[in-house]
């Protein structure tokens, strides 16, 4: 017997062979062993599936007829069909046909077959179906409310999961099909059909039937997704669909099996559904960016993604399907490695190792594939920089027959350096989406080992320039590769060595030695060598180092819009050139010599105060501010935040002299007493009356002709305060 196409209406009059004689289907009975009706359950996943299904049915009756794939069932000699698979669809069709006949007041002789659909799961569901067919709603309120208010509806029925689900579905049908005209005629004319295959044609036994239904659980979201994926692929190519579905069930499940424990605390986590869907979304985002678009603002629902990228109406559907296959296949068999984890461990490390790139293992897993499978939905756990790095790895794996492993190891380092130093550029914003160009450049580097000059607005230009220089340098100096790579991986540099430069590669060991020392001592020694600070683009904020926060050093050592980078570099190189090795004692000696030289000469430049007094080096973001540095070279305020003044900002001379009376309300720019307050000028302190701001006193700071202090201005203020009886 062959598979035949039917509507819900004509199935009741269709003839099928049994073991003895042909019989007509006279009744559809959902057997007691079947699970409850689930498409009306009220949770986000089911609601989403329900709405999508109803949308498809609405489109079928108003525009494009639809076939709902296979329904399997057994037909006995009395003509009673018991579904094996298709219960959920058949129940929804029963409810839709009921809605059509009641809304359009169809004569009973046309819909009498509805009496022959029944649930045998429990008596309540069985009697509900009978009462429902007899009930004629007036559609003045929700169908659910009207039905519950009927005298034939016991309140206990609301606890029946099948009945509750049917009521929810009826309201959903009423909402979706309210505007549908001639609904009954569309259904009669075969707008919605399905293939029916009797169970015996499948060679199934009753025992297998029982086993297939014994779990008593509703279809999972992934099972719905998988069916929709199969439908999309089959619409383009049946052979490809067979191949991919086989891989999902076998090779790809084997791939994902070792990653099934997502750390969610569930002991029996023996499914790979979530892992599959997360990686599927990664692939869809790649497809989106490779089209020059952005997934921002678009649906991330996996069913919507299926329609967007894999439905037949998409002109790129087949290439996208093959790409999906390739992105999974590439992890299944990696040349010379037993699994993805061993491959990734061969190229990634938490600290410098020859032949590997350095990854921040404090924030992320070294196994970036596992990280994607468990975290891709969370952009905080799997941000764009990780996205680009994983893309780079997949480009290699998908082309491993063309790109040698040794070449990949070198090329992934280039990409990693670019990613680490392109925080602003690796971005997808409404006004600037650079990811398509970033991915194009990444692919070019992995496949060719060269940076494609024709690709604009990809990674940071400073870093691109540096990487080009390194590529050329290593062509002529291959023996220096390990020294260069080791320097790149230093935690203070993160791939960018411009603060030293290739020309000073010989100083790399000294750099390592220097940054094994106390950061505050390094800061003071640098300042003793020269004013190394950088002016930010706004013109009033300045970047210096920090005794505790690496971000300040990152801002100094990585090229940006700040002015003064080359000066910082020259001062660092000068410091490194003075000693072959560094420790805290050596740094102290450099600082002590500078301070003693200033004191013996009787000149106290601004650097003197920065080095001598701890309050100048607060250990926060390393930010100082001065709106007029050329006119007021001493008036740098210390900020405790990254960008703006706050109550914790202060003028360091005032804080050093009398922290107790420093006014937070005035952002640390005044010492406030009972009837006076003190402020700073470039060459004096001004004492003013609290009531009318009139000048009470001027504390002049001695300076030479070049405007450099010839006395310690902090000591000068302390002497004044100690001798002033009105201090408190």
PDB file of N, CA and C in Angstrom, residues 150-245:
ATOM      1  N   UNK A 150     -19.811  27.267  30.456  1.00  0.00           N
ATOM      2  CA  UNK A 150     -20.946  26.393  30.138  1.00  0.00           C
ATOM      3  C   UNK A 150     -21.231  25.413  31.281  1.00  0.00           C
ATOM      4  N   UNK A 151     -22.508  25.068  31.424  1.00  0.00           N
ATOM      5  CA  UNK A 151     -22.911  24.166  32.506  1.00  0.00           C
ATOM      6  C   UNK A 151     -22.321  22.772  32.340  1.00  0.00           C
ATOM      7  N   UNK A 152     -22.019  22.390  31.110  1.00  0.00           N
ATOM      8  CA  UNK A 152     -21.465  21.052  30.873  1.00  0.00           C
ATOM      9  C   UNK A 152     -19.962  20.969  31.123  1.00  0.00           C
ATOM     10  N   UNK A 153     -19.351  22.101  31.498  1.00  0.00           N
ATOM     11  CA  UNK A 153     -17.900  22.135  31.684  1.00  0.00           C
ATOM     12  C   UNK A 153     -17.572  22.125  33.182  1.00  0.00           C
ATOM     13  N   UNK A 154     -17.241  20.963  33.759  1.00  0.00           N
ATOM     14  CA  UNK A 154     -16.845  20.917  35.180  1.00  0.00           C
ATOM     15  C   UNK A 154     -15.538  21.687  35.381  1.00  0.00           C
ATOM     16  N   UNK A 155     -15.421  22.377  36.495  1.00  0.00           N
ATOM     17  CA  UNK A 155     -14.217  23.162  36.748  1.00  0.00           C
ATOM     18  C   UNK A 155     -12.972  22.288  36.831  1.00  0.00           C
ATOM     19  N   UNK A 156     -13.146  21.030  37.200  1.00  0.00           N
ATOM     20  CA  UNK A 156     -11.992  20.130  37.271  1.00  0.00           C
ATOM     21  C   UNK A 156     -11.339  19.928  35.911  1.00  0.00           C
ATOM     22  N   UNK A 157     -12.105  20.140  34.853  1.00  0.00           N
ATOM     23  CA  UNK A 157     -11.543  19.943  33.519  1.00  0.00           C
ATOM     24  C   UNK A 157     -10.406  20.926  33.224  1.00  0.00           C
ATOM     25  N   UNK A 158     -10.421  22.057  33.907  1.00  0.00           N
ATOM     26  CA  UNK A 158      -9.349  23.035  33.667  1.00  0.00           C
ATOM     27  C   UNK A 158      -7.981  22.482  34.056  1.00  0.00           C
ATOM     28  N   UNK A 159      -8.008  21.438  34.910  1.00  0.00           N
ATOM     29  CA  UNK A 159      -6.753  20.827  35.339  1.00  0.00           C
ATOM     30  C   UNK A 159      -6.256  19.773  34.358  1.00  0.00           C
ATOM     31  N   UNK A 160      -7.117  19.381  33.422  1.00  0.00           N
ATOM     32  CA  UNK A 160      -6.712  18.395  32.421  1.00  0.00           C
ATOM     33  C   UNK A 160      -5.781  19.076  31.419  1.00  0.00           C
ATOM     34  N   UNK A 161      -4.533  18.618  31.275  1.00  0.00           N
ATOM     35  CA  UNK A 161      -3.576  19.314  30.400  1.00  0.00           C
ATOM     36  C   UNK A 161      -3.996  19.348  28.939  1.00  0.00           C
ATOM     37  N   UNK A 162      -4.698  18.302  28.462  1.00  0.00           N
ATOM     38  CA  UNK A 162      -5.145  18.297  27.067  1.00  0.00           C
ATOM     39  C   UNK A 162      -6.258  19.318  26.853  1.00  0.00           C
ATOM     40  N   UNK A 163      -7.221  19.357  27.757  1.00  0.00           N
ATOM     41  CA  UNK A 163      -8.326  20.311  27.635  1.00  0.00           C
ATOM     42  C   UNK A 163      -7.811  21.736  27.757  1.00  0.00           C
ATOM     43  N   UNK A 164      -6.975  21.974  28.754  1.00  0.00           N
ATOM     44  CA  UNK A 164      -6.409  23.303  28.938  1.00  0.00           C
ATOM     45  C   UNK A 164      -5.665  23.763  27.690  1.00  0.00           C
ATOM     46  N   UNK A 165      -4.929  22.841  27.105  1.00  0.00           N
ATOM     47  CA  UNK A 165      -4.176  23.160  25.903  1.00  0.00           C
ATOM     48  C   UNK A 165      -5.101  23.442  24.724  1.00  0.00           C
ATOM     49  N   UNK A 166      -6.189  22.667  24.594  1.00  0.00           N
ATOM     50  CA  UNK A 166      -7.153  22.899  23.521  1.00  0.00           C
ATOM     51  C   UNK A 166      -7.806  24.280  23.647  1.00  0.00           C
ATOM     52  N   UNK A 167      -8.157  24.666  24.869  1.00  0.00           N
ATOM     53  CA  UNK A 167      -8.787  25.968  25.088  1.00  0.00           C
ATOM     54  C   UNK A 167      -7.865  27.110  24.673  1.00  0.00           C
ATOM     55  N   UNK A 168      -6.594  26.988  25.029  1.00  0.00           N
ATOM     56  CA  UNK A 168      -5.622  28.009  24.639  1.00  0.00           C
ATOM     57  C   UNK A 168      -5.484  28.070  23.121  1.00  0.00           C
ATOM     58  N   UNK A 169      -5.441  26.894  22.482  1.00  0.00           N
ATOM     59  CA  UNK A 169      -5.322  26.853  21.029  1.00  0.00           C
ATOM     60  C   UNK A 169      -6.555  27.454  20.361  1.00  0.00           C
ATOM     61  N   UNK A 170      -7.747  27.217  20.889  1.00  0.00           N
ATOM     62  CA  UNK A 170      -8.951  27.788  20.298  1.00  0.00           C
ATOM     63  C   UNK A 170      -8.904  29.317  20.312  1.00  0.00           C
ATOM     64  N   UNK A 171      -8.452  29.896  21.403  1.00  0.00           N
ATOM     65  CA  UNK A 171      -8.319  31.354  21.446  1.00  0.00           C
ATOM     66  C   UNK A 171      -7.278  31.837  20.445  1.00  0.00           C
ATOM     67  N   UNK A 172      -6.181  31.090  20.328  1.00  0.00           N
ATOM     68  CA  UNK A 172      -5.138  31.468  19.381  1.00  0.00           C
ATOM     69  C   UNK A 172      -5.650  31.382  17.944  1.00  0.00           C
ATOM     70  N   UNK A 173      -6.452  30.350  17.642  1.00  0.00           N
ATOM     71  CA  UNK A 173      -7.043  30.208  16.305  1.00  0.00           C
ATOM     72  C   UNK A 173      -8.005  31.367  16.033  1.00  0.00           C
ATOM     73  N   UNK A 174      -8.825  31.692  17.028  1.00  0.00           N
ATOM     74  CA  UNK A 174      -9.786  32.783  16.851  1.00  0.00           C
ATOM     75  C   UNK A 174      -9.085  34.105  16.578  1.00  0.00           C
ATOM     76  N   UNK A 175      -7.977  34.348  17.265  1.00  0.00           N
ATOM     77  CA  UNK A 175      -7.209  35.578  17.043  1.00  0.00           C
ATOM     78  C   UNK A 175      -6.592  35.603  15.652  1.00  0.00           C
ATOM     79  N   UNK A 176      -6.019  34.457  15.251  1.00  0.00           N
ATOM     80  CA  UNK A 176      -5.272  34.451  13.989  1.00  0.00           C
ATOM     81  C   UNK A 176      -6.188  34.407  12.778  1.00  0.00           C
ATOM     82  N   UNK A 177      -7.346  33.730  12.866  1.00  0.00           N
ATOM     83  CA  UNK A 177      -8.188  33.511  11.693  1.00  0.00           C
ATOM     84  C   UNK A 177      -9.421  34.409  11.670  1.00  0.00           C
ATOM     85  N   UNK A 178      -9.463  35.393  12.533  1.00  0.00           N
ATOM     86  CA  UNK A 178     -10.640  36.266  12.598  1.00  0.00           C
ATOM     87  C   UNK A 178     -10.915  36.945  11.256  1.00  0.00           C
ATOM     88  N   UNK A 179      -9.863  37.270  10.519  1.00  0.00           N
ATOM     89  CA  UNK A 179     -10.029  37.997   9.252  1.00  0.00           C
ATOM     90  C   UNK A 179     -10.089  37.077   8.041  1.00  0.00           C
ATOM     91  N   UNK A 180     -10.048  35.769   8.259  1.00  0.00           N
ATOM     92  CA  UNK A 180     -10.043  34.824   7.135  1.00  0.00           C
ATOM     93  C   UNK A 180     -11.454  34.661   6.576  1.00  0.00           C
ATOM     94  N   UNK A 181     -11.615  34.930   5.276  1.00  0.00           N
ATOM     95  CA  UNK A 181     -12.909  34.760   4.616  1.00  0.00           C
ATOM     96  C   UNK A 181     -12.996  33.379   3.964  1.00  0.00           C
ATOM     97  N   UNK A 182     -14.217  32.831   3.939  1.00  0.00           N
ATOM     98  CA  UNK A 182     -14.452  31.538   3.279  1.00  0.00           C
ATOM     99  C   UNK A 182     -13.483  30.464   3.772  1.00  0.00           C
ATOM    100  N   UNK A 183     -13.292  30.449   5.080  1.00  0.00           N
ATOM    101  CA  UNK A 183     -12.356  29.504   5.669  1.00  0.00           C
ATOM    102  C   UNK A 183     -12.784  28.058   5.399  1.00  0.00           C
ATOM    103  N   UNK A 184     -14.058  27.782   5.559  1.00  0.00           N
ATOM    104  CA  UNK A 184     -14.529  26.409   5.375  1.00  0.00           C
ATOM    105  C   UNK A 184     -14.305  25.933   3.935  1.00  0.00           C
ATOM    106  N   UNK A 185     -14.589  26.792   2.972  1.00  0.00           N
ATOM    107  CA  UNK A 185     -14.381  26.406   1.577  1.00  0.00           C
ATOM    108  C   UNK A 185     -12.917  26.119   1.285  1.00  0.00           C
ATOM    109  N   UNK A 186     -12.034  26.918   1.869  1.00  0.00           N
ATOM    110  CA  UNK A 186     -10.598  26.679   1.670  1.00  0.00           C
ATOM    111  C   UNK A 186     -10.204  25.325   2.227  1.00  0.00           C
ATOM    112  N   UNK A 187     -10.744  24.982   3.391  1.00  0.00           N
ATOM    113  CA  UNK A 187     -10.425  23.691   3.992  1.00  0.00           C
ATOM    114  C   UNK A 187     -11.006  22.545   3.162  1.00  0.00           C
ATOM    115  N   UNK A 188     -12.230  22.738   2.662  1.00  0.00           N
ATOM    116  CA  UNK A 188     -12.859  21.710   1.829  1.00  0.00           C
ATOM    117  C   UNK A 188     -12.076  21.485   0.535  1.00  0.00           C
ATOM    118  N   UNK A 189     -11.479  22.557   0.029  1.00  0.00           N
ATOM    119  CA  UNK A 189     -10.769  22.475  -1.246  1.00  0.00           C
ATOM    120  C   UNK A 189      -9.308  22.055  -1.102  1.00  0.00           C
ATOM    121  N   UNK A 190      -8.949  21.555   0.065  1.00  0.00           N
ATOM    122  CA  UNK A 190      -7.612  20.978   0.240  1.00  0.00           C
ATOM    123  C   UNK A 190      -6.500  21.971   0.468  1.00  0.00           C
ATOM    124  N   UNK A 191      -6.790  23.100   1.139  1.00  0.00           N
ATOM    125  CA  UNK A 191      -5.739  24.078   1.422  1.00  0.00           C
ATOM    126  C   UNK A 191      -4.689  23.513   2.366  1.00  0.00           C
ATOM    127  N   UNK A 192      -5.113  22.578   3.241  1.00  0.00           N
ATOM    128  CA  UNK A 192      -4.195  21.958   4.199  1.00  0.00           C
ATOM    129  C   UNK A 192      -4.290  20.441   4.033  1.00  0.00           C
ATOM    130  N   UNK A 193      -3.200  19.821   3.690  1.00  0.00           N
ATOM    131  CA  UNK A 193      -3.188  18.372   3.488  1.00  0.00           C
ATOM    132  C   UNK A 193      -2.028  17.744   4.243  1.00  0.00           C
ATOM    133  N   UNK A 194      -2.043  16.406   4.261  1.00  0.00           N
ATOM    134  CA  UNK A 194      -0.941  15.671   4.877  1.00  0.00           C
ATOM    135  C   UNK A 194      -0.877  14.293   4.228  1.00  0.00           C
ATOM    136  N   UNK A 195       0.278  13.702   4.298  1.00  0.00           N
ATOM    137  CA  UNK A 195       0.433  12.333   3.808  1.00  0.00           C
ATOM    138  C   UNK A 195       0.085  11.367   4.932  1.00  0.00           C
ATOM    139  N   UNK A 196      -0.691  10.347   4.596  1.00  0.00           N
ATOM    140  CA  UNK A 196      -1.021   9.338   5.600  1.00  0.00           C
ATOM    141  C   UNK A 196      -0.414   7.998   5.197  1.00  0.00           C
ATOM    142  N   UNK A 197       0.284   7.393   6.147  1.00  0.00           N
ATOM    143  CA  UNK A 197       0.886   6.084   5.914  1.00  0.00           C
ATOM    144  C   UNK A 197       0.442   5.130   7.013  1.00  0.00           C
ATOM    145  N   UNK A 198      -0.348   4.083   6.662  1.00  0.00           N
ATOM    146  CA  UNK A 198      -0.753   3.102   7.689  1.00  0.00           C
ATOM    147  C   UNK A 198       0.467   2.464   8.333  1.00  0.00           C
ATOM    148  N   UNK A 199       0.399   2.194   9.607  1.00  0.00           N
ATOM    149  CA  UNK A 199       1.543   1.705  10.367  1.00  0.00           C
ATOM    150  C   UNK A 199       2.070   0.386   9.820  1.00  0.00           C
ATOM    151  N   UNK A 200       1.215  -0.475   9.332  1.00  0.00           N
ATOM    152  CA  UNK A 200       1.689  -1.770   8.838  1.00  0.00           C
ATOM    153  C   UNK A 200       2.521  -1.621   7.573  1.00  0.00           C
ATOM    154  N   UNK A 201       2.278  -0.556   6.809  1.00  0.00           N
ATOM    155  CA  UNK A 201       3.108  -0.312   5.629  1.00  0.00           C
ATOM    156  C   UNK A 201       4.537   0.023   6.021  1.00  0.00           C
ATOM    157  N   UNK A 202       4.722   0.456   7.244  1.00  0.00           N
ATOM    158  CA  UNK A 202       6.059   0.819   7.717  1.00  0.00           C
ATOM    159  C   UNK A 202       6.799  -0.387   8.281  1.00  0.00           C
ATOM    160  N   UNK A 203       6.110  -1.494   8.392  1.00  0.00           N
ATOM    161  CA  UNK A 203       6.757  -2.671   8.961  1.00  0.00           C
ATOM    162  C   UNK A 203       6.930  -2.569  10.449  1.00  0.00           C
ATOM    163  N   UNK A 204       6.102  -1.769  11.110  1.00  0.00           N
ATOM    164  CA  UNK A 204       6.226  -1.583  12.553  1.00  0.00           C
ATOM    165  C   UNK A 204       5.324  -2.554  13.292  1.00  0.00           C
ATOM    166  N   UNK A 205       5.748  -2.956  14.444  1.00  0.00           N
ATOM    167  CA  UNK A 205       4.951  -3.848  15.283  1.00  0.00           C
ATOM    168  C   UNK A 205       4.276  -3.043  16.376  1.00  0.00           C
ATOM    169  N   UNK A 206       3.269  -3.620  16.987  1.00  0.00           N
ATOM    170  CA  UNK A 206       2.618  -2.940  18.103  1.00  0.00           C
ATOM    171  C   UNK A 206       3.599  -2.673  19.238  1.00  0.00           C
ATOM    172  N   UNK A 207       4.582  -3.568  19.412  1.00  0.00           N
ATOM    173  CA  UNK A 207       5.575  -3.381  20.477  1.00  0.00           C
ATOM    174  C   UNK A 207       6.384  -2.114  20.234  1.00  0.00           C
ATOM    175  N   UNK A 208       6.777  -1.925  18.955  1.00  0.00           N
ATOM    176  CA  UNK A 208       7.545  -0.723  18.636  1.00  0.00           C
ATOM    177  C   UNK A 208       6.676   0.517  18.800  1.00  0.00           C
ATOM    178  N   UNK A 209       5.404   0.378  18.439  1.00  0.00           N
ATOM    179  CA  UNK A 209       4.464   1.482  18.616  1.00  0.00           C
ATOM    180  C   UNK A 209       4.429   1.928  20.077  1.00  0.00           C
ATOM    181  N   UNK A 210       4.365   0.949  20.970  1.00  0.00           N
ATOM    182  CA  UNK A 210       4.322   1.254  22.396  1.00  0.00           C
ATOM    183  C   UNK A 210       5.618   1.928  22.843  1.00  0.00           C
ATOM    184  N   UNK A 211       6.747   1.417  22.356  1.00  0.00           N
ATOM    185  CA  UNK A 211       8.034   1.994  22.749  1.00  0.00           C
ATOM    186  C   UNK A 211       8.160   3.443  22.280  1.00  0.00           C
ATOM    187  N   UNK A 212       7.689   3.717  21.055  1.00  0.00           N
ATOM    188  CA  UNK A 212       7.840   5.054  20.503  1.00  0.00           C
ATOM    189  C   UNK A 212       6.971   6.066  21.227  1.00  0.00           C
ATOM    190  N   UNK A 213       5.957   5.607  21.923  1.00  0.00           N
ATOM    191  CA  UNK A 213       5.061   6.515  22.621  1.00  0.00           C
ATOM    192  C   UNK A 213       5.192   6.452  24.130  1.00  0.00           C
ATOM    193  N   UNK A 214       6.134   5.659  24.622  1.00  0.00           N
ATOM    194  CA  UNK A 214       6.205   5.408  26.058  1.00  0.00           C
ATOM    195  C   UNK A 214       6.752   6.582  26.844  1.00  0.00           C
ATOM    196  N   UNK A 215       7.459   7.488  26.182  1.00  0.00           N
ATOM    197  CA  UNK A 215       8.070   8.568  26.967  1.00  0.00           C
ATOM    198  C   UNK A 215       7.034   9.577  27.467  1.00  0.00           C
ATOM    199  N   UNK A 216       5.917   9.702  26.765  1.00  0.00           N
ATOM    200  CA  UNK A 216       4.842  10.564  27.241  1.00  0.00           C
ATOM    201  C   UNK A 216       5.218  12.015  27.358  1.00  0.00           C
ATOM    202  N   UNK A 217       6.158  12.502  26.567  1.00  0.00           N
ATOM    203  CA  UNK A 217       6.592  13.890  26.642  1.00  0.00           C
ATOM    204  C   UNK A 217       6.243  14.612  25.348  1.00  0.00           C
ATOM    205  N   UNK A 218       6.016  15.916  25.414  1.00  0.00           N
ATOM    206  CA  UNK A 218       5.752  16.664  24.191  1.00  0.00           C
ATOM    207  C   UNK A 218       7.031  16.777  23.371  1.00  0.00           C
ATOM    208  N   UNK A 219       6.844  17.027  22.084  1.00  0.00           N
ATOM    209  CA  UNK A 219       8.013  17.252  21.241  1.00  0.00           C
ATOM    210  C   UNK A 219       8.803  18.434  21.760  1.00  0.00           C
ATOM    211  N   UNK A 220      10.112  18.296  21.733  1.00  0.00           N
ATOM    212  CA  UNK A 220      10.962  19.392  22.190  1.00  0.00           C
ATOM    213  C   UNK A 220      11.049  20.461  21.119  1.00  0.00           C
ATOM    214  N   UNK A 221      11.510  21.624  21.542  1.00  0.00           N
ATOM    215  CA  UNK A 221      11.724  22.714  20.598  1.00  0.00           C
ATOM    216  C   UNK A 221      12.686  22.281  19.496  1.00  0.00           C
ATOM    217  N   UNK A 222      13.711  21.516  19.871  1.00  0.00           N
ATOM    218  CA  UNK A 222      14.690  21.097  18.878  1.00  0.00           C
ATOM    219  C   UNK A 222      14.076  20.120  17.875  1.00  0.00           C
ATOM    220  N   UNK A 223      13.173  19.265  18.333  1.00  0.00           N
ATOM    221  CA  UNK A 223      12.528  18.337  17.405  1.00  0.00           C
ATOM    222  C   UNK A 223      11.692  19.086  16.369  1.00  0.00           C
ATOM    223  N   UNK A 224      11.017  20.131  16.819  1.00  0.00           N
ATOM    224  CA  UNK A 224      10.292  20.977  15.864  1.00  0.00           C
ATOM    225  C   UNK A 224      11.272  21.662  14.910  1.00  0.00           C
ATOM    226  N   UNK A 225      12.347  22.153  15.475  1.00  0.00           N
ATOM    227  CA  UNK A 225      13.358  22.828  14.651  1.00  0.00           C
ATOM    228  C   UNK A 225      13.944  21.876  13.608  1.00  0.00           C
ATOM    229  N   UNK A 226      14.274  20.693  14.033  1.00  0.00           N
ATOM    230  CA  UNK A 226      14.869  19.716  13.123  1.00  0.00           C
ATOM    231  C   UNK A 226      13.913  19.382  11.977  1.00  0.00           C
ATOM    232  N   UNK A 227      12.631  19.244  12.294  1.00  0.00           N
ATOM    233  CA  UNK A 227      11.646  18.961  11.252  1.00  0.00           C
ATOM    234  C   UNK A 227      11.547  20.123  10.269  1.00  0.00           C
ATOM    235  N   UNK A 228      11.585  21.342  10.789  1.00  0.00           N
ATOM    236  CA  UNK A 228      11.524  22.513   9.915  1.00  0.00           C
ATOM    237  C   UNK A 228      12.780  22.630   9.059  1.00  0.00           C
ATOM    238  N   UNK A 229      13.931  22.318   9.661  1.00  0.00           N
ATOM    239  CA  UNK A 229      15.182  22.334   8.894  1.00  0.00           C
ATOM    240  C   UNK A 229      15.124  21.321   7.754  1.00  0.00           C
ATOM    241  N   UNK A 230      14.634  20.129   8.058  1.00  0.00           N
ATOM    242  CA  UNK A 230      14.523  19.102   7.021  1.00  0.00           C
ATOM    243  C   UNK A 230      13.611  19.576   5.898  1.00  0.00           C
ATOM    244  N   UNK A 231      12.506  20.211   6.264  1.00  0.00           N
ATOM    245  CA  UNK A 231      11.567  20.688   5.257  1.00  0.00           C
ATOM    246  C   UNK A 231      12.233  21.719   4.350  1.00  0.00           C
ATOM    247  N   UNK A 232      13.001  22.620   4.942  1.00  0.00           N
ATOM    248  CA  UNK A 232      13.685  23.652   4.149  1.00  0.00           C
ATOM    249  C   UNK A 232      14.678  23.037   3.175  1.00  0.00           C
ATOM    250  N   UNK A 233      15.469  22.080   3.669  1.00  0.00           N
ATOM    251  CA  UNK A 233      16.499  21.498   2.811  1.00  0.00           C
ATOM    252  C   UNK A 233      15.872  20.655   1.708  1.00  0.00           C
ATOM    253  N   UNK A 234      14.834  19.897   2.045  1.00  0.00           N
ATOM    254  CA  UNK A 234      14.197  19.052   1.029  1.00  0.00           C
ATOM    255  C   UNK A 234      13.575  19.888  -0.084  1.00  0.00           C
ATOM    256  N   UNK A 235      13.134  21.066   0.251  1.00  0.00           N
ATOM    257  CA  UNK A 235      12.559  21.926  -0.779  1.00  0.00           C
ATOM    258  C   UNK A 235      13.596  22.295  -1.831  1.00  0.00           C
ATOM    259  N   UNK A 236      14.888  22.238  -1.443  1.00  0.00           N
ATOM    260  CA  UNK A 236      15.957  22.556  -2.392  1.00  0.00           C
ATOM    261  C   UNK A 236      16.585  21.317  -2.998  1.00  0.00           C
ATOM    262  N   UNK A 237      16.812  20.280  -2.156  1.00  0.00           N
ATOM    263  CA  UNK A 237      17.488  19.088  -2.677  1.00  0.00           C
ATOM    264  C   UNK A 237      17.283  17.928  -1.710  1.00  0.00           C
ATOM    265  N   UNK A 238      16.602  16.883  -2.182  1.00  0.00           N
ATOM    266  CA  UNK A 238      16.317  15.732  -1.321  1.00  0.00           C
ATOM    267  C   UNK A 238      17.575  14.982  -0.909  1.00  0.00           C
ATOM    268  N   UNK A 239      18.528  14.823  -1.833  1.00  0.00           N
ATOM    269  CA  UNK A 239      19.748  14.079  -1.522  1.00  0.00           C
ATOM    270  C   UNK A 239      20.567  14.802  -0.455  1.00  0.00           C
ATOM    271  N   UNK A 240      20.656  16.111  -0.585  1.00  0.00           N
ATOM    272  CA  UNK A 240      21.377  16.892   0.423  1.00  0.00           C
ATOM    273  C   UNK A 240      20.671  16.778   1.769  1.00  0.00           C
ATOM    274  N   UNK A 241      19.348  16.792   1.738  1.00  0.00           N
ATOM    275  CA  UNK A 241      18.585  16.653   2.987  1.00  0.00           C
ATOM    276  C   UNK A 241      18.866  15.316   3.652  1.00  0.00           C
ATOM    277  N   UNK A 242      18.858  14.245   2.862  1.00  0.00           N
ATOM    278  CA  UNK A 242      19.157  12.922   3.426  1.00  0.00           C
ATOM    279  C   UNK A 242      20.547  12.904   4.048  1.00  0.00           C
ATOM    280  N   UNK A 243      21.507  13.501   3.365  1.00  0.00           N
ATOM    281  CA  UNK A 243      22.888  13.493   3.850  1.00  0.00           C
ATOM    282  C   UNK A 243      23.017  14.278   5.154  1.00  0.00           C
ATOM    283  N   UNK A 244      22.423  15.466   5.186  1.00  0.00           N
ATOM    284  CA  UNK A 244      22.565  16.318   6.371  1.00  0.00           C
ATOM    285  C   UNK A 244      21.784  15.746   7.554  1.00  0.00           C
ATOM    286  N   UNK A 245      20.598  15.235   7.321  1.00  0.00           N
ATOM    287  CA  UNK A 245      19.831  14.647   8.431  1.00  0.00           C
ATOM    288  C   UNK A 245      20.559  13.452   9.020  1.00  0.00           C
TER     289      UNK A 245
END
